[in-house]
PDB file of C-alpha atoms and ligand atoms in Angstrom:
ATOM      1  CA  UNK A   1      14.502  10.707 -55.647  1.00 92.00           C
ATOM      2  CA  UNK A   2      17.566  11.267 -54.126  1.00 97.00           C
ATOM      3  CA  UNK A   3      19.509   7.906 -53.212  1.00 98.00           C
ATOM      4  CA  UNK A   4      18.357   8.324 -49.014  1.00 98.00           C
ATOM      5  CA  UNK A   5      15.113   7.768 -49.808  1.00 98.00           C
ATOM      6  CA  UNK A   6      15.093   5.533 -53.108  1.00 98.00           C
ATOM      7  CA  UNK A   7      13.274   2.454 -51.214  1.00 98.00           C
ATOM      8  CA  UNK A   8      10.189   4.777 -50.307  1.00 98.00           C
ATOM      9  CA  UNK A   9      10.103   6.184 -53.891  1.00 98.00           C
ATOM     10  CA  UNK A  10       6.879   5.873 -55.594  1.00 97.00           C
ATOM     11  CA  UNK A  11       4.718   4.481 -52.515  1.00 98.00           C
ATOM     12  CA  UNK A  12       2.093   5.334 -50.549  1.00 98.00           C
ATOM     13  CA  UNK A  13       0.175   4.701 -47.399  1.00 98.00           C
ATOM     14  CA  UNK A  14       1.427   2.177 -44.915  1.00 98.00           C
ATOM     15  CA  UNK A  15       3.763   1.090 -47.544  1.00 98.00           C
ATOM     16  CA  UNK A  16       5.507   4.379 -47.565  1.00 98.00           C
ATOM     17  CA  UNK A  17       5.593   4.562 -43.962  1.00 98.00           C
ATOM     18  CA  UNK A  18       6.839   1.344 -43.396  1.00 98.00           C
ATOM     19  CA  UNK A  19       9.288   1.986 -46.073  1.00 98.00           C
ATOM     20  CA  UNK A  20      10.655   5.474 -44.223  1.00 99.00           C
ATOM     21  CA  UNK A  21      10.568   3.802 -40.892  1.00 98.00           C
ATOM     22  CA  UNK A  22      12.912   1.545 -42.185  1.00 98.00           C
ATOM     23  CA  UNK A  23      15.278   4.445 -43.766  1.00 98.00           C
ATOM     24  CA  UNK A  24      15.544   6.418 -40.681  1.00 98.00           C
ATOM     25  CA  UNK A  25      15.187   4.000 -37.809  1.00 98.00           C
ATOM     26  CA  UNK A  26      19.215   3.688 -39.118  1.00 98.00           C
ATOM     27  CA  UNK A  27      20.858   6.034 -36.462  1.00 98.00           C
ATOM     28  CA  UNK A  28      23.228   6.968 -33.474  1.00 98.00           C
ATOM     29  CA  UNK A  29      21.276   7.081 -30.607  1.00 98.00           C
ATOM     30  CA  UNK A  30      22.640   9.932 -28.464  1.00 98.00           C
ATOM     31  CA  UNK A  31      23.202   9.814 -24.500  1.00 98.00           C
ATOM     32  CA  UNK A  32      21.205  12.504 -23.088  1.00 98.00           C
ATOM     33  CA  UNK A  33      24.017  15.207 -21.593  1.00 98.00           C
ATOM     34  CA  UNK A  34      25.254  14.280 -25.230  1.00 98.00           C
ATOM     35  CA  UNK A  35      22.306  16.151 -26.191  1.00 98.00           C
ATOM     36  CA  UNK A  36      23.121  19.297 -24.695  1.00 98.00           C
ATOM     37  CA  UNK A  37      26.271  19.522 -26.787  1.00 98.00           C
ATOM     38  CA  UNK A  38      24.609  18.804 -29.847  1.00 98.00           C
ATOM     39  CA  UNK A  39      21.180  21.279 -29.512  1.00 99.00           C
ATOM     40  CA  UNK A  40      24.195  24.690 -29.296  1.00 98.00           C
ATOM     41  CA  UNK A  41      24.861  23.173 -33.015  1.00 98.00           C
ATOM     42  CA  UNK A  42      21.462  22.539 -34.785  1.00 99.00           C
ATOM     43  CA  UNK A  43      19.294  25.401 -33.095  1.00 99.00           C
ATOM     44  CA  UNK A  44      22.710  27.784 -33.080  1.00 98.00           C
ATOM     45  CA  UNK A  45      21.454  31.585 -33.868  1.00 98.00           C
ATOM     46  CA  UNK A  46      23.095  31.988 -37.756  1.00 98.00           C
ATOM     47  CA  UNK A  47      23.766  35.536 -36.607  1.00 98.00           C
ATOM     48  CA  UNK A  48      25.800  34.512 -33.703  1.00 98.00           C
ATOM     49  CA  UNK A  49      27.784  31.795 -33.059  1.00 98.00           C
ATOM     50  CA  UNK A  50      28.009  32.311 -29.552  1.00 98.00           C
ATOM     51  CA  UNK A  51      23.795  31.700 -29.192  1.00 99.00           C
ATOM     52  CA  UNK A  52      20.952  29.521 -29.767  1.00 99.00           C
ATOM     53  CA  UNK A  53      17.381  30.750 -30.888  1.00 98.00           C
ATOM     54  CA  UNK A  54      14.944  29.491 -28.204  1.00 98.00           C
ATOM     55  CA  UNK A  55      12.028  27.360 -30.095  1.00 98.00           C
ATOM     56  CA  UNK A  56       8.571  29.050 -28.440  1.00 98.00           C
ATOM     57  CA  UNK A  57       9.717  32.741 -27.670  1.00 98.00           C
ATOM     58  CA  UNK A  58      12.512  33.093 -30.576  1.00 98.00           C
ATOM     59  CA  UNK A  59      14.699  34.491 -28.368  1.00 98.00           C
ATOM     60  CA  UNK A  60      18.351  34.444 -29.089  1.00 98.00           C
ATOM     61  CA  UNK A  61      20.474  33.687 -26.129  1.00 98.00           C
ATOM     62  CA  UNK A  62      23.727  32.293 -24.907  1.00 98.00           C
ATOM     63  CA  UNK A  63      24.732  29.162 -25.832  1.00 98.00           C
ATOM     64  CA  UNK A  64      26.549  28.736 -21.999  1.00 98.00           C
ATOM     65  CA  UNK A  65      23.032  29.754 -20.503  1.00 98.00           C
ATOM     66  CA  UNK A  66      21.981  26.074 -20.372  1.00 98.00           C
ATOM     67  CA  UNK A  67      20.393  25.440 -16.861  1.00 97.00           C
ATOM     68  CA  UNK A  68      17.815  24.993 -14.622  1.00 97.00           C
ATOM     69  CA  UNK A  69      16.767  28.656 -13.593  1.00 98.00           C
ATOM     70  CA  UNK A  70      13.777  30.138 -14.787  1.00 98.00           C
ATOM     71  CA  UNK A  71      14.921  32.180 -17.549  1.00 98.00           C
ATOM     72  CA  UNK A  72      17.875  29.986 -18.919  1.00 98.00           C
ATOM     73  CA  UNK A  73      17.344  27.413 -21.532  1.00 98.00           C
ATOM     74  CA  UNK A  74      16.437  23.608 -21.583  1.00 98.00           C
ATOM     75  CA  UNK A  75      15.727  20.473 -23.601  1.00 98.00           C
ATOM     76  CA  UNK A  76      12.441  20.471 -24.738  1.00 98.00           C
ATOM     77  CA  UNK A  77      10.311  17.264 -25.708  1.00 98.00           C
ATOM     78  CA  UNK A  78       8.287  18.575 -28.490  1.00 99.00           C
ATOM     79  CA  UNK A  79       6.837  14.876 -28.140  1.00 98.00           C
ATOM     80  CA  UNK A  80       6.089  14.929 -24.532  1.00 98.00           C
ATOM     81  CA  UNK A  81       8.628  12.465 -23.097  1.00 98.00           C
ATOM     82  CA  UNK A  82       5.254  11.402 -20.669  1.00 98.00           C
ATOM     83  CA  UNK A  83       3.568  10.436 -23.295  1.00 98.00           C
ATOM     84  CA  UNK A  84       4.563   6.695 -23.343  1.00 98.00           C
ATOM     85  CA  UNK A  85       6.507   7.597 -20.329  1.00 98.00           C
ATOM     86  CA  UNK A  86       9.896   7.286 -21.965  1.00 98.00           C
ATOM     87  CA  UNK A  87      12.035   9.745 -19.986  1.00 98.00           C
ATOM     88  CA  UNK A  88      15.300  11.010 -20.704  1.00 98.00           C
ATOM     89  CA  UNK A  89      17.196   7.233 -21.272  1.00 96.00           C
ATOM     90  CA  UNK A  90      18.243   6.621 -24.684  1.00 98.00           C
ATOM     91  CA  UNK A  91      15.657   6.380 -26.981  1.00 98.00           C
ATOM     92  CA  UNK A  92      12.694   8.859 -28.177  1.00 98.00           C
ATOM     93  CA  UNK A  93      13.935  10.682 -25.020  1.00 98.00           C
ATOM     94  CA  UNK A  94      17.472  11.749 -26.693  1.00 98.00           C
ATOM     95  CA  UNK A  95      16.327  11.798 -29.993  1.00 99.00           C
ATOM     96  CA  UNK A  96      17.061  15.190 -30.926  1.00 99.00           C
ATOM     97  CA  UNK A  97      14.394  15.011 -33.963  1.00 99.00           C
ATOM     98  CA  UNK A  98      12.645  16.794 -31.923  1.00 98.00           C
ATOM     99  CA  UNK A  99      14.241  18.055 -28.794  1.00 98.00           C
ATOM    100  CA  UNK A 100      14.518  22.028 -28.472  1.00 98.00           C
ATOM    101  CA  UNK A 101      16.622  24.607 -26.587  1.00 98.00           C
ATOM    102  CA  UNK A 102      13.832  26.150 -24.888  1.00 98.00           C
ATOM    103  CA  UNK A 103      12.798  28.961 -22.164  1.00 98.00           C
ATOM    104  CA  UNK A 104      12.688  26.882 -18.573  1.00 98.00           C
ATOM    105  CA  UNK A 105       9.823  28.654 -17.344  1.00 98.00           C
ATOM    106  CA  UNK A 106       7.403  28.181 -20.886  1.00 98.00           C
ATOM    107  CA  UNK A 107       8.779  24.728 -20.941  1.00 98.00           C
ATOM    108  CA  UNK A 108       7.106  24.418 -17.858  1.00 98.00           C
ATOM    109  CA  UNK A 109       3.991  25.913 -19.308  1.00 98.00           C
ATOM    110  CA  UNK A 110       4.084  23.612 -21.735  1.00 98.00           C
ATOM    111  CA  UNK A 111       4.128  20.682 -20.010  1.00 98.00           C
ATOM    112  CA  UNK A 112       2.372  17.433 -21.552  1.00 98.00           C
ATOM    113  CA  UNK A 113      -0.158  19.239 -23.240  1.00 98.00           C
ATOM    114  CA  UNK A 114      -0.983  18.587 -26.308  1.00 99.00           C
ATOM    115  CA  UNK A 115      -1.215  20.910 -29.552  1.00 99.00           C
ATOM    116  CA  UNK A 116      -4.216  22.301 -30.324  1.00 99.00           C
ATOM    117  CA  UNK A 117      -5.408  26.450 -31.150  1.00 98.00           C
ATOM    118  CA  UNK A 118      -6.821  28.209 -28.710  1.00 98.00           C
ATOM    119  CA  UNK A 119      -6.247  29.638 -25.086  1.00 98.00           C
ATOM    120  CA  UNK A 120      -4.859  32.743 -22.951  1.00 98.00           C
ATOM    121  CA  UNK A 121      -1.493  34.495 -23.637  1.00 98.00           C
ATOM    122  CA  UNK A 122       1.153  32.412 -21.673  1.00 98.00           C
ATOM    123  CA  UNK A 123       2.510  35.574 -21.436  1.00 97.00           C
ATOM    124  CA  UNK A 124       6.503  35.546 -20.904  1.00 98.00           C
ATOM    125  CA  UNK A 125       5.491  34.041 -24.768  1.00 98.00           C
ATOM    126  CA  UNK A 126       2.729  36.049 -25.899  1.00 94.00           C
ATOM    127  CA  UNK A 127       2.150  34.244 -29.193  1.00 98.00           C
ATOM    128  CA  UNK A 128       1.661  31.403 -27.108  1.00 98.00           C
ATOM    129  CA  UNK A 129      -1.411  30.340 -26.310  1.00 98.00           C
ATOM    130  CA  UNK A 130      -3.044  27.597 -23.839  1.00 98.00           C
ATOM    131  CA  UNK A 131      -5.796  26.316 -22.133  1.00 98.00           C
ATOM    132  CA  UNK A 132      -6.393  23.383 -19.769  1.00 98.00           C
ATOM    133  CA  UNK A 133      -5.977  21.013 -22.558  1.00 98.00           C
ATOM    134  CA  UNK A 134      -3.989  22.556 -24.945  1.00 98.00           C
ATOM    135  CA  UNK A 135      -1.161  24.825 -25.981  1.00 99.00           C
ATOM    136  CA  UNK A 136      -0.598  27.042 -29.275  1.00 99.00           C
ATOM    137  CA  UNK A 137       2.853  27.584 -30.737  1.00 98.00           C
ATOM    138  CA  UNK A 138       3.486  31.023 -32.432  1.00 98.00           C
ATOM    139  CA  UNK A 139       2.968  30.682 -36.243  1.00 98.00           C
ATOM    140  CA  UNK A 140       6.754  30.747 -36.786  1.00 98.00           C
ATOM    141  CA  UNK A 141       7.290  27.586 -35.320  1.00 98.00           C
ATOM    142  CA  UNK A 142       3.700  25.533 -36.108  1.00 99.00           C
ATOM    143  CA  UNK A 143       4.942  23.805 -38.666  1.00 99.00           C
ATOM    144  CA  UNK A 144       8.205  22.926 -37.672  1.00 99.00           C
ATOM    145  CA  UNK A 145       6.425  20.920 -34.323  1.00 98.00           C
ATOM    146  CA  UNK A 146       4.097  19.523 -36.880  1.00 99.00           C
ATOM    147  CA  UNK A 147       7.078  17.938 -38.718  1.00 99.00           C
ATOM    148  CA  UNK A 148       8.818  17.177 -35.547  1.00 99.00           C
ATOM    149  CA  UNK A 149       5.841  15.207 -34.191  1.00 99.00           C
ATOM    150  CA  UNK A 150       5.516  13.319 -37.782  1.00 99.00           C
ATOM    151  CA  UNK A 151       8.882  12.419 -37.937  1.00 99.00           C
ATOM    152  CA  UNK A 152       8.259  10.678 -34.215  1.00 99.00           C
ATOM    153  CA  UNK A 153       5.047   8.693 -35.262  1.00 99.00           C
ATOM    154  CA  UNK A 154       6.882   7.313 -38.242  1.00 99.00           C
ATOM    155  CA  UNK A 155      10.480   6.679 -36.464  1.00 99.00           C
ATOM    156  CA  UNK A 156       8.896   4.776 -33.612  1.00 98.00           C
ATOM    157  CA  UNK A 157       6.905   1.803 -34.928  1.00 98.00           C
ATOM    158  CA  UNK A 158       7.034  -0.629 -32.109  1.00 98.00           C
ATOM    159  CA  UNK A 159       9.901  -2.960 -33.680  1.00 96.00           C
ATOM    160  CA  UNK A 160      13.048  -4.062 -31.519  1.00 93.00           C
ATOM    161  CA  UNK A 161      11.807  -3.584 -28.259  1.00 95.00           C
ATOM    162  CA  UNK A 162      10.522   0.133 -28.912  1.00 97.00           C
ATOM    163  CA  UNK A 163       7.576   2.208 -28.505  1.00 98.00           C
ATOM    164  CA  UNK A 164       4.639   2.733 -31.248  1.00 98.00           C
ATOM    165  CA  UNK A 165       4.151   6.481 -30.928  1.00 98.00           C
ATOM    166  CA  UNK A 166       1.093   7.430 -32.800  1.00 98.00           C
ATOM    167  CA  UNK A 167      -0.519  10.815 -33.670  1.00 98.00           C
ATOM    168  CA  UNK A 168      -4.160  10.991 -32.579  1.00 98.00           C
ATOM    169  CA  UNK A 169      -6.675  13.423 -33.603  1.00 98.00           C
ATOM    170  CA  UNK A 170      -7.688  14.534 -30.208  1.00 98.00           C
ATOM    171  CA  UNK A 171      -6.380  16.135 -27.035  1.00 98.00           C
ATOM    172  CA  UNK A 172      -6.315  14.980 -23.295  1.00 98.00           C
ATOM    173  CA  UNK A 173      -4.043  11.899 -24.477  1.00 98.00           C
ATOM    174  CA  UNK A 174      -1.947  12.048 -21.710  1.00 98.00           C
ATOM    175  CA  UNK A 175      -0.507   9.610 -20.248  1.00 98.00           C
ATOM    176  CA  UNK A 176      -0.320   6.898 -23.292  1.00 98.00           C
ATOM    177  CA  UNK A 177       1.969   6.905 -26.205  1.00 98.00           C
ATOM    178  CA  UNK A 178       0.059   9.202 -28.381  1.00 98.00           C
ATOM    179  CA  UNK A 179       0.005  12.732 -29.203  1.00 98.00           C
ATOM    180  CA  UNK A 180      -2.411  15.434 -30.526  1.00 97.00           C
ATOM    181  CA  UNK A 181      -3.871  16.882 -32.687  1.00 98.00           C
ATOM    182  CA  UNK A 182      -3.465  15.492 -36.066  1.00 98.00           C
ATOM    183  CA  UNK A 183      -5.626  17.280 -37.986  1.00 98.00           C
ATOM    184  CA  UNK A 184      -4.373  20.826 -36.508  1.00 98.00           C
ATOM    185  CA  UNK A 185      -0.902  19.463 -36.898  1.00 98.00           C
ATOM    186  CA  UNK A 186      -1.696  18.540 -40.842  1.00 98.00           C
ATOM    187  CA  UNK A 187      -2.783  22.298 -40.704  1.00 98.00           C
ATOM    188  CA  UNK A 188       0.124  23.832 -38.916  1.00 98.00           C
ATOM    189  CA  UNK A 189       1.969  21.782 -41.950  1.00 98.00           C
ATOM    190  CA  UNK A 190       1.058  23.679 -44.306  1.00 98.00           C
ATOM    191  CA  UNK A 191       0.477  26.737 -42.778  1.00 98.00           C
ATOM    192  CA  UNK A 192       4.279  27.223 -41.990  1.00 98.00           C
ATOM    193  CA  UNK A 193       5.990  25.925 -44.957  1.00 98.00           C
ATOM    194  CA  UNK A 194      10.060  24.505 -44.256  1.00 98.00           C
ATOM    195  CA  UNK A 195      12.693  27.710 -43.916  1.00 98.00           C
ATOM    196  CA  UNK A 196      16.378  27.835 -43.973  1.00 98.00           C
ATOM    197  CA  UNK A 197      16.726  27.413 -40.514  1.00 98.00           C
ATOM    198  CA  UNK A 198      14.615  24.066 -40.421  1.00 98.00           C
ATOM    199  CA  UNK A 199      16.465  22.367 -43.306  1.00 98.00           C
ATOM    200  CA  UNK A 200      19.787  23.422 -41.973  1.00 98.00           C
ATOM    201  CA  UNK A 201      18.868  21.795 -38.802  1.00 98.00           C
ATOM    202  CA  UNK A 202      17.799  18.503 -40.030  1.00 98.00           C
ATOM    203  CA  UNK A 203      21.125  18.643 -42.159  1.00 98.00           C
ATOM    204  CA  UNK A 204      23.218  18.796 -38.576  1.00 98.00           C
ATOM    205  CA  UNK A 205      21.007  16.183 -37.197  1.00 99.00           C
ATOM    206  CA  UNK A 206      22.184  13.775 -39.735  1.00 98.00           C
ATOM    207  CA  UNK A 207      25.632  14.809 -39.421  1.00 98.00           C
ATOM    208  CA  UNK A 208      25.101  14.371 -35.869  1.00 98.00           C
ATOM    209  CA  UNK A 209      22.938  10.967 -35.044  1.00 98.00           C
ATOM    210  CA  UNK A 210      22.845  10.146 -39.425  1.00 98.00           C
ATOM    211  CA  UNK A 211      19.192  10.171 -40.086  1.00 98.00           C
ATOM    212  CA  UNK A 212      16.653  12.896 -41.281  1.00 99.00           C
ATOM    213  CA  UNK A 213      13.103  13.779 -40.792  1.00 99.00           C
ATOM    214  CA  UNK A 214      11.512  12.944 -44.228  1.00 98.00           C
ATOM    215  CA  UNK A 215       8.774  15.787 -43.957  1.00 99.00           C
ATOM    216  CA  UNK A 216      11.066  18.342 -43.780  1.00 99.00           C
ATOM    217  CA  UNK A 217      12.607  16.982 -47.336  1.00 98.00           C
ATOM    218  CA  UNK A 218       9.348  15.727 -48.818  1.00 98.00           C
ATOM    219  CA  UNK A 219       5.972  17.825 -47.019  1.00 98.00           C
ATOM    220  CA  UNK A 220       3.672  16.245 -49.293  1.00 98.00           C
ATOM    221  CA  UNK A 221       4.342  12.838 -47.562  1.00 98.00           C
ATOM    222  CA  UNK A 222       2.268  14.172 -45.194  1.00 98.00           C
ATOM    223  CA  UNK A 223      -0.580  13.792 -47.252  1.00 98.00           C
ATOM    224  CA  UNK A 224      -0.069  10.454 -48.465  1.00 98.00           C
ATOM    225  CA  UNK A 225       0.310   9.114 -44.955  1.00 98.00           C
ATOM    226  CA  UNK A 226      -2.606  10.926 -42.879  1.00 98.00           C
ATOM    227  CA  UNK A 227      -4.859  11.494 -45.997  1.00 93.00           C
ATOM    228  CA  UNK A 228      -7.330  14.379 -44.864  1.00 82.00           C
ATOM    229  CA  UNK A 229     -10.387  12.059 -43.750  1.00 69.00           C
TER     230      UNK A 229
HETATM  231 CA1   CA B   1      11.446  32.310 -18.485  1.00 74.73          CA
HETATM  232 CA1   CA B   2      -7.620  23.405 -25.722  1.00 74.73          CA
HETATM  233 CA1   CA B   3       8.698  27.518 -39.304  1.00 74.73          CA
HETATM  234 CA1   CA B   4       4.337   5.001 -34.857  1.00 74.73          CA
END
């Protein structure tokens, strides 16, 4: 086990939750126009310097293209930041775990919804998919919002004065401090195994706010925290 995670070695469960929480609950929390700075390093296109790669469409744009217009790019909440209402202050809301350069106008499709298969084309990103009550990633990216949403259940356990954001196994869970689905997520997990590009990115996150997201290092923690019921 390599010496980060040596106190969650060999347990399972709760236990090994409670044993990660505790590893990477030690961070830098990050202001959030610190964020902006930070996303044009760990989503940067590895082809060009000059871009990021956009998390639902893919596409590779400017880094300077950060903005509020329809096609620039934004900072997604993969973990709706309305779900357990926590905003943009410092916190879940600037925890770049699992915030995302991302398309202004499909960040808008997105909304709150939660992750589920199923639904119509969004269109500007065809492989996207949603419905009233749900919305479908492209297969490149499944897992890595699977792992992004893990890594939020397990960071945010209720201690100090913070949230308790849980993964449920449903939709519709809007407005309270849950997300869904679990058991498509624990799909999507495996589905779309970690790449380059994901592991390099939770290596500038610790360089960045100094902690990791465990799933991307170990994916068959996944397992031994939401065994398959
Ligand atoms: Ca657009
Ligand atoms: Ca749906
Ligand atoms: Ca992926
Ligand atoms: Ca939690």
């Amino acid at each position: 086990m390599e010496p980060y995670y040596q106190a969650a070695a060999g347990k399972t469960g709760e236990a090994l939750k409670d044993a990660l929480n505790n590893i990477i609950s030690v961070q830098k929390k990050l202001t959030y126009s610190q964020v902006w700075d930070a996303l044009k390093q760990t989503d940067e296109d590895p082809n060009n310097p000059n871009n990021v790669i956009l998390l639902y469409t893919g596409r590779s744009q400017a880094k300077s293209t950060n903005g509020g217009n329809v096609n620039d790019w934004n900072r997604e909440h993969v973990w709706a930041k309305s779900h357990g209402d926590f905003g943009t202050s410092v916190g879940p809301g600037t925890d770049i775990h699992h915030l995302r350069p991302t398309d202004v106008s499909v960040n808008g499709s997105r909304g709150h919804l939660d992750f589920d298969n199923g639904g119509q084309s969004q269109g500007e990103c065809a492989d996207c998919y949603l419905d009233g009550d749900s919305f479908e990633p492209p297969n490149r990216v499944k897992g890595d919002i699977a792992r992004m949403l893990m890594y939020m259940d397990v960071r945010y356990e209720g201690e100090g004065g913070e949230l308790d954001l849980e993964l449920a196994d449903k939709v519709n869970t809007y407005p309270t401090p849950t997300h869904g689905k679990k058991s498509v997520l624990l799909q999507w997990h495996k589905q779309d195994p970690v790449d380059a590009f994901e592991m390099n990115r939770n290596n500038v996150i610790q360089s960045i706010q100094g902690n990791r997201n465990p799933f991307i290092d170990h994916p068959e923690w996944a397992d031994l925290i939401w065994p398959a019921s």
